[in-house]
PDB file of C-alpha atoms in Angstrom:
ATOM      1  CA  UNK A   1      92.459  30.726  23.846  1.00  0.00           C
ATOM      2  CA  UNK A   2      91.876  27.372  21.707  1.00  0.00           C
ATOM      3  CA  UNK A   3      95.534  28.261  20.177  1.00  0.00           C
ATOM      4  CA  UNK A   4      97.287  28.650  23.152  1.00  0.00           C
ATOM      5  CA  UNK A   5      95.766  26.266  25.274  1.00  0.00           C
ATOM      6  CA  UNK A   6      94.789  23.599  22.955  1.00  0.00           C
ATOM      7  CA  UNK A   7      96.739  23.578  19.396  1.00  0.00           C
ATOM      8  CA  UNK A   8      99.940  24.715  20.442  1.00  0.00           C
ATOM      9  CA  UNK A   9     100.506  22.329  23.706  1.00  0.00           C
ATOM     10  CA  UNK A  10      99.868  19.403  21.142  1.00  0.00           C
ATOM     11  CA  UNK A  11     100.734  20.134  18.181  1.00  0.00           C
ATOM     12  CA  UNK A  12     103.390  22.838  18.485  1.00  0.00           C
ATOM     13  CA  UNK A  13     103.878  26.400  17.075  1.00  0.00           C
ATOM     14  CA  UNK A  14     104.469  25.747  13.723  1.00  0.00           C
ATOM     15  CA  UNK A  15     101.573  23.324  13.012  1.00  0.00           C
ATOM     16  CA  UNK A  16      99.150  24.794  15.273  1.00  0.00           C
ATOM     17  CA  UNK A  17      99.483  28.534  13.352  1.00  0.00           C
ATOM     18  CA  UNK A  18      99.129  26.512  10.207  1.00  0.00           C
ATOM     19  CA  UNK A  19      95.966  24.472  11.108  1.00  0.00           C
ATOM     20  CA  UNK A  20      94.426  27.651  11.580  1.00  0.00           C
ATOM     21  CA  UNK A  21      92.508  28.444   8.475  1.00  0.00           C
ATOM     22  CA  UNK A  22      89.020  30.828   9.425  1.00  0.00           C
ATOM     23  CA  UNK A  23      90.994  34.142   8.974  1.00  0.00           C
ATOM     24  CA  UNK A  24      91.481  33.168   4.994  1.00  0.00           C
ATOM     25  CA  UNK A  25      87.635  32.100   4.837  1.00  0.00           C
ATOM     26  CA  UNK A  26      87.890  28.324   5.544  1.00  0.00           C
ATOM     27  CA  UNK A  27      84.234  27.791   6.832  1.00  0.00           C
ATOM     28  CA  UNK A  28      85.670  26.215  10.124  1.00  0.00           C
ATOM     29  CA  UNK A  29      88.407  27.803  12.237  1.00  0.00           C
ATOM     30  CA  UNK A  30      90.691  25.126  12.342  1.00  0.00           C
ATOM     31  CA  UNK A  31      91.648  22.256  10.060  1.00  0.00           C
ATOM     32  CA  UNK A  32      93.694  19.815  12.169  1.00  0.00           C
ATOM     33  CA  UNK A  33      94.465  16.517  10.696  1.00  0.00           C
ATOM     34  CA  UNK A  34      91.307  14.962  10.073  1.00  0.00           C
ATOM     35  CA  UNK A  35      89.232  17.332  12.610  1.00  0.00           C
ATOM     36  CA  UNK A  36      87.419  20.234  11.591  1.00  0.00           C
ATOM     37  CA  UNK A  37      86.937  22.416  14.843  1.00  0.00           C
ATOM     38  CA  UNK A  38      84.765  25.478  14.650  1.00  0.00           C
ATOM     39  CA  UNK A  39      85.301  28.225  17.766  1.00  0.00           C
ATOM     40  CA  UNK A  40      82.841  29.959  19.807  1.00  0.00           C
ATOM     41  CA  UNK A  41      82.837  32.419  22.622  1.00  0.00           C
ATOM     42  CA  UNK A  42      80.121  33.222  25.008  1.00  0.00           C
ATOM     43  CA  UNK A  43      79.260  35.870  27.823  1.00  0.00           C
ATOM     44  CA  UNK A  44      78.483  33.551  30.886  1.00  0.00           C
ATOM     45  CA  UNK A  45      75.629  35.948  31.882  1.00  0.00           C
ATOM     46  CA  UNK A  46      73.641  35.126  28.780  1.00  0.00           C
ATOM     47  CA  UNK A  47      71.874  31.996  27.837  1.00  0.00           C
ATOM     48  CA  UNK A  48      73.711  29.242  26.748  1.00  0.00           C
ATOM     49  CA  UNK A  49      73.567  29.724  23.109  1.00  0.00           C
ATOM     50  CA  UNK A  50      76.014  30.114  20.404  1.00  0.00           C
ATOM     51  CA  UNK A  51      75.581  32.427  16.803  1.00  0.00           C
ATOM     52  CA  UNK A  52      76.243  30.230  13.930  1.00  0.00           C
ATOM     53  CA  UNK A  53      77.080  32.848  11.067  1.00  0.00           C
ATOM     54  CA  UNK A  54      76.864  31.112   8.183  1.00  0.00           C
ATOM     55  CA  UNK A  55      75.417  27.912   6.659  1.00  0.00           C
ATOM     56  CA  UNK A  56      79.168  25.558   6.529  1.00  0.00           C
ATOM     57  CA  UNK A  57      79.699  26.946   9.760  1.00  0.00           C
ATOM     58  CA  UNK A  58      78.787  23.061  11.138  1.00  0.00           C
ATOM     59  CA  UNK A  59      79.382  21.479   8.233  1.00  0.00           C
ATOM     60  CA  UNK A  60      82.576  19.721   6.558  1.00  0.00           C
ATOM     61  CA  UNK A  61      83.602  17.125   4.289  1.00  0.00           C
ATOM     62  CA  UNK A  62      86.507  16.077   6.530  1.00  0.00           C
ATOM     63  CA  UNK A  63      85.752  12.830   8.790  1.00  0.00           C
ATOM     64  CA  UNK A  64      85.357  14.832  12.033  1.00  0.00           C
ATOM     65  CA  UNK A  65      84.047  17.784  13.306  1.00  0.00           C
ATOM     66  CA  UNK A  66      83.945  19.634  16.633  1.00  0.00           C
ATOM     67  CA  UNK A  67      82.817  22.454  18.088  1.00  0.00           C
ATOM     68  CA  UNK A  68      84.603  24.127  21.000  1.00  0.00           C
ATOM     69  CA  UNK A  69      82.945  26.781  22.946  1.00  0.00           C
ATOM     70  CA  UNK A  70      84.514  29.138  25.602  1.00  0.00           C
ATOM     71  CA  UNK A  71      82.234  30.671  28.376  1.00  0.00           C
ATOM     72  CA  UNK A  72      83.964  34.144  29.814  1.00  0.00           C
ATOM     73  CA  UNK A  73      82.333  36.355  32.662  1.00  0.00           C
ATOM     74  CA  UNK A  74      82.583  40.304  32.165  1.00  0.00           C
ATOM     75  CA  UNK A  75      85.585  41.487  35.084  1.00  0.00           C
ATOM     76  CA  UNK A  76      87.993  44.532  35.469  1.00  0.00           C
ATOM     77  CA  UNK A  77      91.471  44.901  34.883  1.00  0.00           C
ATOM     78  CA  UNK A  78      92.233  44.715  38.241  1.00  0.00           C
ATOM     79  CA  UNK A  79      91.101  41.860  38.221  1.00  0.00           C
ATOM     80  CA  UNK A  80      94.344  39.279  38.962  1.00  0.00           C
ATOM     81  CA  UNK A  81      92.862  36.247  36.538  1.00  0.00           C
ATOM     82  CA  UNK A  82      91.322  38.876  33.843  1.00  0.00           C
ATOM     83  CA  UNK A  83      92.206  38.515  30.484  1.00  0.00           C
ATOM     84  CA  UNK A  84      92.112  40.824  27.523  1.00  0.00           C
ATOM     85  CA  UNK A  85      92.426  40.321  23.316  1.00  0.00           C
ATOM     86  CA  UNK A  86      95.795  42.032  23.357  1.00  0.00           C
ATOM     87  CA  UNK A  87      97.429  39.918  26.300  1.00  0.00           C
ATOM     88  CA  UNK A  88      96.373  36.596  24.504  1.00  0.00           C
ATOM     89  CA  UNK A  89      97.654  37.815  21.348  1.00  0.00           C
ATOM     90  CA  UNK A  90     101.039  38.957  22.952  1.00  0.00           C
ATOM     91  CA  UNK A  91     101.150  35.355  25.035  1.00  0.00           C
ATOM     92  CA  UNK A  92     100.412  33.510  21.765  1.00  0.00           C
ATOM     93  CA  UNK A  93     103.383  35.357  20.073  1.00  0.00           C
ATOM     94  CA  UNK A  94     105.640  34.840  23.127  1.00  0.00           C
ATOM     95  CA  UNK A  95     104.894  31.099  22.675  1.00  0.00           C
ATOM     96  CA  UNK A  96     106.135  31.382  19.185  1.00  0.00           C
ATOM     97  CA  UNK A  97     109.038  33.282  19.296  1.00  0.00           C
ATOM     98  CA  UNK A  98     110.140  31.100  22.260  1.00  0.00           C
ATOM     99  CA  UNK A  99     109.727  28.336  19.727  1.00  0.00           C
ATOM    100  CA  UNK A 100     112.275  30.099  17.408  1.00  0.00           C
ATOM    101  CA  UNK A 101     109.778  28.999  14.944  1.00  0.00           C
ATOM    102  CA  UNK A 102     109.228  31.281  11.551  1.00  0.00           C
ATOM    103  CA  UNK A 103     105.185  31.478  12.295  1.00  0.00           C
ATOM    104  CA  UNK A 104     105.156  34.774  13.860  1.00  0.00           C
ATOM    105  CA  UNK A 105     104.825  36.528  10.611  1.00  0.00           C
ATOM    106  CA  UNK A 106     101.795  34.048   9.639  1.00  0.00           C
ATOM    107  CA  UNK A 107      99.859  34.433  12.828  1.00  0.00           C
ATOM    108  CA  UNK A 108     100.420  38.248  12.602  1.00  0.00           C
ATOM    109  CA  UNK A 109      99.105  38.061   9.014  1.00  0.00           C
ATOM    110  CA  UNK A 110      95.874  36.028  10.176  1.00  0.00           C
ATOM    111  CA  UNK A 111      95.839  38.595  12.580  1.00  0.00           C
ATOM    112  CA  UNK A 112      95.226  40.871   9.918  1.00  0.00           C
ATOM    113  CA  UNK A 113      93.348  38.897   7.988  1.00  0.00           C
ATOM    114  CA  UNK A 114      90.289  38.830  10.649  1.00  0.00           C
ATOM    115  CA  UNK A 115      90.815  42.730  11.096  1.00  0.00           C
ATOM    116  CA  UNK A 116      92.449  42.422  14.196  1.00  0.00           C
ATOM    117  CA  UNK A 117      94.998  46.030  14.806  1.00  0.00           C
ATOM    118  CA  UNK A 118      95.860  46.659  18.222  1.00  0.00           C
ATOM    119  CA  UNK A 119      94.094  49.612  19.963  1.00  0.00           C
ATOM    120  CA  UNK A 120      94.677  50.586  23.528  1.00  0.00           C
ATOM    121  CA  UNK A 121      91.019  50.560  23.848  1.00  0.00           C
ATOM    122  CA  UNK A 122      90.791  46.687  23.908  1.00  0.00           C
ATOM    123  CA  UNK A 123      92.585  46.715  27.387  1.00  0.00           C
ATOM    124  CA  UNK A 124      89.014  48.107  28.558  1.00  0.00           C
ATOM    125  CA  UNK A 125      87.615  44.674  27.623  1.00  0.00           C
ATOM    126  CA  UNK A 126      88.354  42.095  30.065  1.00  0.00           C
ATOM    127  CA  UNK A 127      87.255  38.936  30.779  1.00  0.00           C
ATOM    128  CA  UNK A 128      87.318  35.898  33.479  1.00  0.00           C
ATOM    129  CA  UNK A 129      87.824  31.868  32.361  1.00  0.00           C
ATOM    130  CA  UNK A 130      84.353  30.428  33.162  1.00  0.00           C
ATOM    131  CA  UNK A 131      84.664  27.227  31.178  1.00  0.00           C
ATOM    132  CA  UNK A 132      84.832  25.670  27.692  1.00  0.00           C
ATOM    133  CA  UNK A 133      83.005  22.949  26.148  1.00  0.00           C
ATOM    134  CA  UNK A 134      83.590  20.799  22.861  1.00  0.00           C
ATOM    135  CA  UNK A 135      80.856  18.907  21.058  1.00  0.00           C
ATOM    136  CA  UNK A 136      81.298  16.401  18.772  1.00  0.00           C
ATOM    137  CA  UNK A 137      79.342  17.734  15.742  1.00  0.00           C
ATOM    138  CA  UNK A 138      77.427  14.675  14.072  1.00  0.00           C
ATOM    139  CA  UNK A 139      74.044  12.851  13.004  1.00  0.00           C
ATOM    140  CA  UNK A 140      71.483  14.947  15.116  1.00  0.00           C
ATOM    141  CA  UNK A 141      73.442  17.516  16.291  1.00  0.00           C
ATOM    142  CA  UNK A 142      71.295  20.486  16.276  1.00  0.00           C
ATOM    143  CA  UNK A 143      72.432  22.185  13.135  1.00  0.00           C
ATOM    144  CA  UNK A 144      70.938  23.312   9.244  1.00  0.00           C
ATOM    145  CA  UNK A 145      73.133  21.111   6.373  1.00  0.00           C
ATOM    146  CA  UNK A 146      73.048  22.969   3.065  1.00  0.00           C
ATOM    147  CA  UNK A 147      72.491  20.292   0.979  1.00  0.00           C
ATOM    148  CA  UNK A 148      69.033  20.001   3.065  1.00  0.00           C
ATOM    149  CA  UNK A 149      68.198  23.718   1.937  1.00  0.00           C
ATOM    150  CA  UNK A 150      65.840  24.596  -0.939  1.00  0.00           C
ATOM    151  CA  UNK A 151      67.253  26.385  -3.397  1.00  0.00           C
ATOM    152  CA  UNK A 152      67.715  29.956  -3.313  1.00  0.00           C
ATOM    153  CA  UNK A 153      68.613  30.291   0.202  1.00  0.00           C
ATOM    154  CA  UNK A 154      72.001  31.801  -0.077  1.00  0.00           C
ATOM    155  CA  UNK A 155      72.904  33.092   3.436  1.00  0.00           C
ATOM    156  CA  UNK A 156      71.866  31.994   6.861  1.00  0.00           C
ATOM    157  CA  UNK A 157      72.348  33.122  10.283  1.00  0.00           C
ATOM    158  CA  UNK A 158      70.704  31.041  13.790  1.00  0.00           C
ATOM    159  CA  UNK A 159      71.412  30.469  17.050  1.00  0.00           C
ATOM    160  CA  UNK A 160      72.116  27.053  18.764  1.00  0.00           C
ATOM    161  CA  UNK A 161      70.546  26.326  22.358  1.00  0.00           C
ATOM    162  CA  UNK A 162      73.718  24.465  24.023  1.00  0.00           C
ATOM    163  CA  UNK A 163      71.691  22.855  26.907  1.00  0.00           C
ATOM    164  CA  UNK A 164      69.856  20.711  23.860  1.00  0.00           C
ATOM    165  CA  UNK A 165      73.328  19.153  22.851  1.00  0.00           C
ATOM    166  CA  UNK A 166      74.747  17.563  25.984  1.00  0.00           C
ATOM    167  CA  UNK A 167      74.087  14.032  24.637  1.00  0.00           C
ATOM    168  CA  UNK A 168      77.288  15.004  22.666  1.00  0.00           C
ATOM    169  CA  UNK A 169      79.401  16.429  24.687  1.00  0.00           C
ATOM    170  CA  UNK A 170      83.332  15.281  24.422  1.00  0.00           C
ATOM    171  CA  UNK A 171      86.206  15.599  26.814  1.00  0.00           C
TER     172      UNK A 171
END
């Protein structure tokens, strides 16, 4: 959804499959220009918290980093605004081979990469638009910053309350 509704509009096909970097184990999901931006989903019916997976996860050496977070609500396929995995994916591509751009092999390949192989089950999965939120990821953001670990700690999972980070909230 950040792709197609955010990267691609601005940046256009080509760039926007290229600034996306998680599937190859960049610690952020995107690298655009001098913005790291780090993707999250969330169920609407659960508390407003985000996993962070790893310890990078909100952290960077580039000048900026965000974090964008989509909210989605559980809904059936009858549903006429539900969306699924595999429609997104097969809008995304549309988008790029409308573009007559050579990008559809790389997005398939991140595809891949993230261990993504179309099933007809994922059609049973389907989701409403709720919302999305970005946060501008800086001094006090709630967040752990490696080089403040001890040493020894090697891998680190925790969850991030999003009602404690509204003081920065972006557009």
């Amino acid at each position: 959804m950040f792709l197609k509704n955010w990267v691609i509009p601005k940046y256009g096909v080509t760039d926007a499959v290229k600034f996306w970097l998680g599937p190859e184990g960049a610690p952020q999901d995107f690298s655009i220009n001098n913005l790291a931006v780090e993707v999250k989903c969330q169920l609407g019916s659960t508390k407003p918290t985000i996993k962070i997976s790893s310890i990078d996860q909100l952290y960077t050496q580039m000048p900026n980093l965000a974090l964008y977070v989509v909210t989605l609500g559980k809904s059936t396929l009858e549903h006429k605004e539900s969306i699924n995995l595999p429609d997104l994916i097969e809008e995304v591509e549309a988008m790029i081979e409308n573009d007559a751009s050579p990008s559809l092999n790389r997005f398939q390949e991140l595809l891949i990469e993230i261990g993504y192989v179309f099933k007809e089950k994922y059609y049973e999965f389907n989701y409403l638009f709720l919302g999305e939120r970005a946060f501008n990821v800086e001094r006090d953001f709630p967040r752990i910053i490696p080089i403040e670990l001890k040493e020894g700690i090697e891998r680190l999972r925790y969850n991030i309350n999003l009602n404690d980070c509204v003081e920065f909230e972006i557009d």
